[in-house]
């Protein structure tokens, strides 16, 4: 059964909740929402607004940017058409980190095994840090190994290359050529 965007968002938030050690009741008290509503968000039954995701991240001590694509996908929002190369790389990195969270942050070695050895451990670590943007086959394999849908991530990867082609900043060109393998 395919995992929906709402379920991936819920899985990432649920992971943070478990890791924080906060009970659903504590989170509910801090958000001034009912425990039942928080439980439905963490189970994927309800989709939280972006503001609520940011508030939950604040409570759980985590950067909300990693949840942006997960939240937008859960709400059916498409990515904006044009960003700078740096913004595009940041978007892809944050989306991959969010997906990484949704599967409880497996180690680079575990992800390497899930890719059947196709993606080297060092490349996985670099990509999750935002230090590299390898060719699509590598990114697609990484997304699949993390339980995501490659089709959801390919536009982010393509946006990096499109932005690179549209830029007239030679420094940005060096960044993309170094990170695209």
mmCIF file of C-alpha atoms in Angstrom:
data_model
loop_
_atom_site.group_PDB
_atom_site.id
_atom_site.type_symbol
_atom_site.label_atom_id
_atom_site.label_comp_id
_atom_site.label_asym_id
_atom_site.label_seq_id
_atom_site.Cartn_x
_atom_site.Cartn_y
_atom_site.Cartn_z
ATOM 1 C CA UNK A 1 0.000 0.000 0.000
ATOM 2 C CA UNK A 2 1.402 3.414 -0.998
ATOM 3 C CA UNK A 3 2.093 5.882 1.784
ATOM 4 C CA UNK A 4 0.256 9.178 1.279
ATOM 5 C CA UNK A 5 1.780 12.621 1.733
ATOM 6 C CA UNK A 6 -0.374 13.100 4.844
ATOM 7 C CA UNK A 7 0.962 9.848 6.311
ATOM 8 C CA UNK A 8 4.586 10.904 5.652
ATOM 9 C CA UNK A 9 3.977 14.221 7.433
ATOM 10 C CA UNK A 10 2.307 12.385 10.318
ATOM 11 C CA UNK A 11 5.181 9.883 10.517
ATOM 12 C CA UNK A 12 7.771 12.671 10.743
ATOM 13 C CA UNK A 13 5.807 14.546 13.422
ATOM 14 C CA UNK A 14 5.134 11.318 15.302
ATOM 15 C CA UNK A 15 8.844 10.494 15.251
ATOM 16 C CA UNK A 16 9.659 13.894 16.757
ATOM 17 C CA UNK A 17 6.960 13.427 19.403
ATOM 18 C CA UNK A 18 8.333 10.018 20.429
ATOM 19 C CA UNK A 19 11.917 11.276 20.398
ATOM 20 C CA UNK A 20 10.988 14.322 22.521
ATOM 21 C CA UNK A 21 9.510 12.171 25.267
ATOM 22 C CA UNK A 22 6.496 14.485 25.474
ATOM 23 C CA UNK A 23 3.153 12.793 25.838
ATOM 24 C CA UNK A 24 0.285 13.705 23.554
ATOM 25 C CA UNK A 25 -1.378 15.371 26.542
ATOM 26 C CA UNK A 26 1.671 17.605 27.172
ATOM 27 C CA UNK A 27 1.739 18.630 23.504
ATOM 28 C CA UNK A 28 -2.003 19.232 23.578
ATOM 29 C CA UNK A 29 -1.647 21.439 26.664
ATOM 30 C CA UNK A 30 1.159 23.448 25.046
ATOM 31 C CA UNK A 31 -0.824 23.947 21.831
ATOM 32 C CA UNK A 32 -4.113 24.494 23.649
ATOM 33 C CA UNK A 33 -5.669 21.793 21.465
ATOM 34 C CA UNK A 34 -7.348 18.572 22.518
ATOM 35 C CA UNK A 35 -5.272 15.409 22.976
ATOM 36 C CA UNK A 36 -7.658 13.726 20.539
ATOM 37 C CA UNK A 37 -6.886 16.286 17.827
ATOM 38 C CA UNK A 38 -3.125 15.958 18.377
ATOM 39 C CA UNK A 39 -3.465 12.172 18.255
ATOM 40 C CA UNK A 40 -5.336 12.393 14.937
ATOM 41 C CA UNK A 41 -2.574 14.604 13.502
ATOM 42 C CA UNK A 42 0.140 12.179 14.622
ATOM 43 C CA UNK A 43 -1.780 9.227 13.172
ATOM 44 C CA UNK A 44 -2.313 10.948 9.823
ATOM 45 C CA UNK A 45 -6.066 11.148 10.232
ATOM 46 C CA UNK A 46 -5.958 14.988 10.224
ATOM 47 C CA UNK A 47 -3.630 17.305 8.315
ATOM 48 C CA UNK A 48 -2.244 20.210 10.348
ATOM 49 C CA UNK A 49 -1.839 23.711 8.923
ATOM 50 C CA UNK A 50 1.669 25.010 8.263
ATOM 51 C CA UNK A 51 1.330 27.305 11.290
ATOM 52 C CA UNK A 52 0.482 24.333 13.493
ATOM 53 C CA UNK A 53 3.396 22.323 12.061
ATOM 54 C CA UNK A 54 5.712 25.237 12.936
ATOM 55 C CA UNK A 55 4.240 25.419 16.443
ATOM 56 C CA UNK A 56 4.624 21.655 16.948
ATOM 57 C CA UNK A 57 8.235 21.841 15.740
ATOM 58 C CA UNK A 58 8.892 24.655 18.199
ATOM 59 C CA UNK A 59 7.459 22.582 21.054
ATOM 60 C CA UNK A 60 9.401 19.497 19.952
ATOM 61 C CA UNK A 61 12.644 21.453 19.481
ATOM 62 C CA UNK A 62 13.039 21.012 15.749
ATOM 63 C CA UNK A 63 13.533 23.198 12.657
ATOM 64 C CA UNK A 64 10.202 23.470 10.789
ATOM 65 C CA UNK A 65 11.835 24.048 7.388
ATOM 66 C CA UNK A 66 12.419 20.321 7.047
ATOM 67 C CA UNK A 67 8.646 19.861 7.162
ATOM 68 C CA UNK A 68 7.729 22.406 4.479
ATOM 69 C CA UNK A 69 7.528 20.011 1.505
ATOM 70 C CA UNK A 70 5.861 17.307 3.594
ATOM 71 C CA UNK A 71 3.201 19.797 4.723
ATOM 72 C CA UNK A 72 2.705 21.294 1.266
ATOM 73 C CA UNK A 73 2.395 17.851 -0.308
ATOM 74 C CA UNK A 74 -0.139 16.831 2.354
ATOM 75 C CA UNK A 75 -2.178 19.914 1.410
ATOM 76 C CA UNK A 76 -1.717 19.422 -2.347
ATOM 77 C CA UNK A 77 0.362 22.602 -2.754
ATOM 78 C CA UNK A 78 2.815 22.734 -5.659
ATOM 79 C CA UNK A 79 6.285 24.270 -5.438
ATOM 80 C CA UNK A 80 6.746 27.881 -6.574
ATOM 81 C CA UNK A 81 7.948 28.117 -10.182
ATOM 82 C CA UNK A 82 11.316 29.906 -9.766
ATOM 83 C CA UNK A 83 13.893 30.093 -7.022
ATOM 84 C CA UNK A 84 17.627 30.776 -6.925
ATOM 85 C CA UNK A 85 19.972 27.806 -7.195
ATOM 86 C CA UNK A 86 20.819 28.165 -3.506
ATOM 87 C CA UNK A 87 17.119 28.211 -2.561
ATOM 88 C CA UNK A 88 16.480 25.175 -4.771
ATOM 89 C CA UNK A 89 19.306 23.219 -3.159
ATOM 90 C CA UNK A 90 18.006 24.212 0.293
ATOM 91 C CA UNK A 91 14.487 23.071 -0.677
ATOM 92 C CA UNK A 92 15.685 19.682 -1.898
ATOM 93 C CA UNK A 93 17.888 19.201 1.171
ATOM 94 C CA UNK A 94 15.081 20.150 3.566
ATOM 95 C CA UNK A 95 12.644 17.836 1.775
ATOM 96 C CA UNK A 96 15.094 14.933 1.970
ATOM 97 C CA UNK A 97 15.718 15.624 5.651
ATOM 98 C CA UNK A 98 11.977 15.668 6.263
ATOM 99 C CA UNK A 99 11.639 12.327 4.526
ATOM 100 C CA UNK A 100 14.586 11.061 6.584
ATOM 101 C CA UNK A 101 12.719 12.111 9.733
ATOM 102 C CA UNK A 102 9.548 10.371 8.546
ATOM 103 C CA UNK A 103 11.377 7.034 8.670
ATOM 104 C CA UNK A 104 12.994 7.698 12.078
ATOM 105 C CA UNK A 105 16.401 8.841 10.783
ATOM 106 C CA UNK A 106 18.117 5.642 9.708
ATOM 107 C CA UNK A 107 21.905 5.812 9.551
ATOM 108 C CA UNK A 108 23.708 6.420 6.275
ATOM 109 C CA UNK A 109 24.853 2.794 6.434
ATOM 110 C CA UNK A 110 21.251 1.565 6.738
ATOM 111 C CA UNK A 111 20.161 3.772 3.846
ATOM 112 C CA UNK A 112 23.104 2.430 1.822
ATOM 113 C CA UNK A 113 21.788 -1.103 2.442
ATOM 114 C CA UNK A 114 18.262 -0.023 1.462
ATOM 115 C CA UNK A 115 19.633 1.232 -1.874
ATOM 116 C CA UNK A 116 21.194 -2.214 -2.405
ATOM 117 C CA UNK A 117 24.594 -0.548 -2.384
ATOM 118 C CA UNK A 118 23.793 1.842 -5.248
ATOM 119 C CA UNK A 119 24.360 4.983 -3.159
ATOM 120 C CA UNK A 120 27.644 5.222 -1.229
ATOM 121 C CA UNK A 121 27.468 6.038 2.487
ATOM 122 C CA UNK A 122 29.576 9.177 2.002
ATOM 123 C CA UNK A 123 27.229 10.490 -0.713
ATOM 124 C CA UNK A 124 24.184 9.861 1.499
ATOM 125 C CA UNK A 125 25.765 11.862 4.314
ATOM 126 C CA UNK A 126 26.722 14.686 1.931
ATOM 127 C CA UNK A 127 23.238 14.873 0.426
ATOM 128 C CA UNK A 128 21.506 14.939 3.820
ATOM 129 C CA UNK A 129 23.873 17.723 4.953
ATOM 130 C CA UNK A 130 23.166 19.684 1.768
ATOM 131 C CA UNK A 131 26.777 19.435 0.619
ATOM 132 C CA UNK A 132 26.028 17.572 -2.625
ATOM 133 C CA UNK A 133 23.375 17.299 -5.306
ATOM 134 C CA UNK A 134 24.199 14.132 -7.245
ATOM 135 C CA UNK A 135 22.658 12.950 -10.494
ATOM 136 C CA UNK A 136 18.943 12.113 -10.480
ATOM 137 C CA UNK A 137 19.455 8.330 -10.356
ATOM 138 C CA UNK A 138 21.234 8.712 -7.001
ATOM 139 C CA UNK A 139 18.684 11.145 -5.575
ATOM 140 C CA UNK A 140 15.806 8.961 -6.808
ATOM 141 C CA UNK A 141 17.356 5.862 -5.217
ATOM 142 C CA UNK A 142 17.825 7.770 -1.960
ATOM 143 C CA UNK A 143 14.200 8.960 -1.957
ATOM 144 C CA UNK A 144 12.949 5.433 -2.657
ATOM 145 C CA UNK A 145 15.165 4.000 0.094
ATOM 146 C CA UNK A 146 13.587 6.494 2.494
ATOM 147 C CA UNK A 147 10.078 5.395 1.506
ATOM 148 C CA UNK A 148 9.255 8.489 -0.539
ATOM 149 C CA UNK A 149 7.864 8.886 -4.015
ATOM 150 C CA UNK A 150 10.627 9.863 -6.455
ATOM 151 C CA UNK A 151 8.087 11.765 -8.566
ATOM 152 C CA UNK A 152 7.494 14.143 -5.627
ATOM 153 C CA UNK A 153 11.209 14.998 -5.449
ATOM 154 C CA UNK A 154 12.206 15.112 -9.113
ATOM 155 C CA UNK A 155 10.747 18.625 -9.620
ATOM 156 C CA UNK A 156 12.953 19.876 -6.771
ATOM 157 C CA UNK A 157 16.025 18.288 -8.361
ATOM 158 C CA UNK A 158 15.079 19.635 -11.797
ATOM 159 C CA UNK A 159 14.543 23.121 -10.346
ATOM 160 C CA UNK A 160 18.193 23.184 -9.256
ATOM 161 C CA UNK A 161 19.346 22.519 -12.786
ATOM 162 C CA UNK A 162 16.816 24.882 -14.331
ATOM 163 C CA UNK A 163 17.885 27.656 -11.941
ATOM 164 C CA UNK A 164 21.515 26.947 -12.764
ATOM 165 C CA UNK A 165 20.798 27.329 -16.469
ATOM 166 C CA UNK A 166 18.949 30.616 -15.837
ATOM 167 C CA UNK A 167 21.589 32.213 -13.594
ATOM 168 C CA UNK A 168 24.196 34.684 -14.706
ATOM 169 C CA UNK A 169 26.195 34.467 -11.468
ATOM 170 C CA UNK A 170 29.471 32.583 -12.149
ATOM 171 C CA UNK A 171 29.877 31.744 -8.434
ATOM 172 C CA UNK A 172 26.555 29.883 -8.434
ATOM 173 C CA UNK A 173 27.674 27.953 -11.500
ATOM 174 C CA UNK A 174 30.695 26.694 -9.562
ATOM 175 C CA UNK A 175 28.432 25.545 -6.692
ATOM 176 C CA UNK A 176 26.149 23.491 -8.926
ATOM 177 C CA UNK A 177 28.932 21.972 -11.002
ATOM 178 C CA UNK A 178 30.694 20.879 -7.804
ATOM 179 C CA UNK A 179 27.563 19.388 -6.273
ATOM 180 C CA UNK A 180 25.978 17.651 -9.248
ATOM 181 C CA UNK A 181 28.508 14.905 -9.439
#
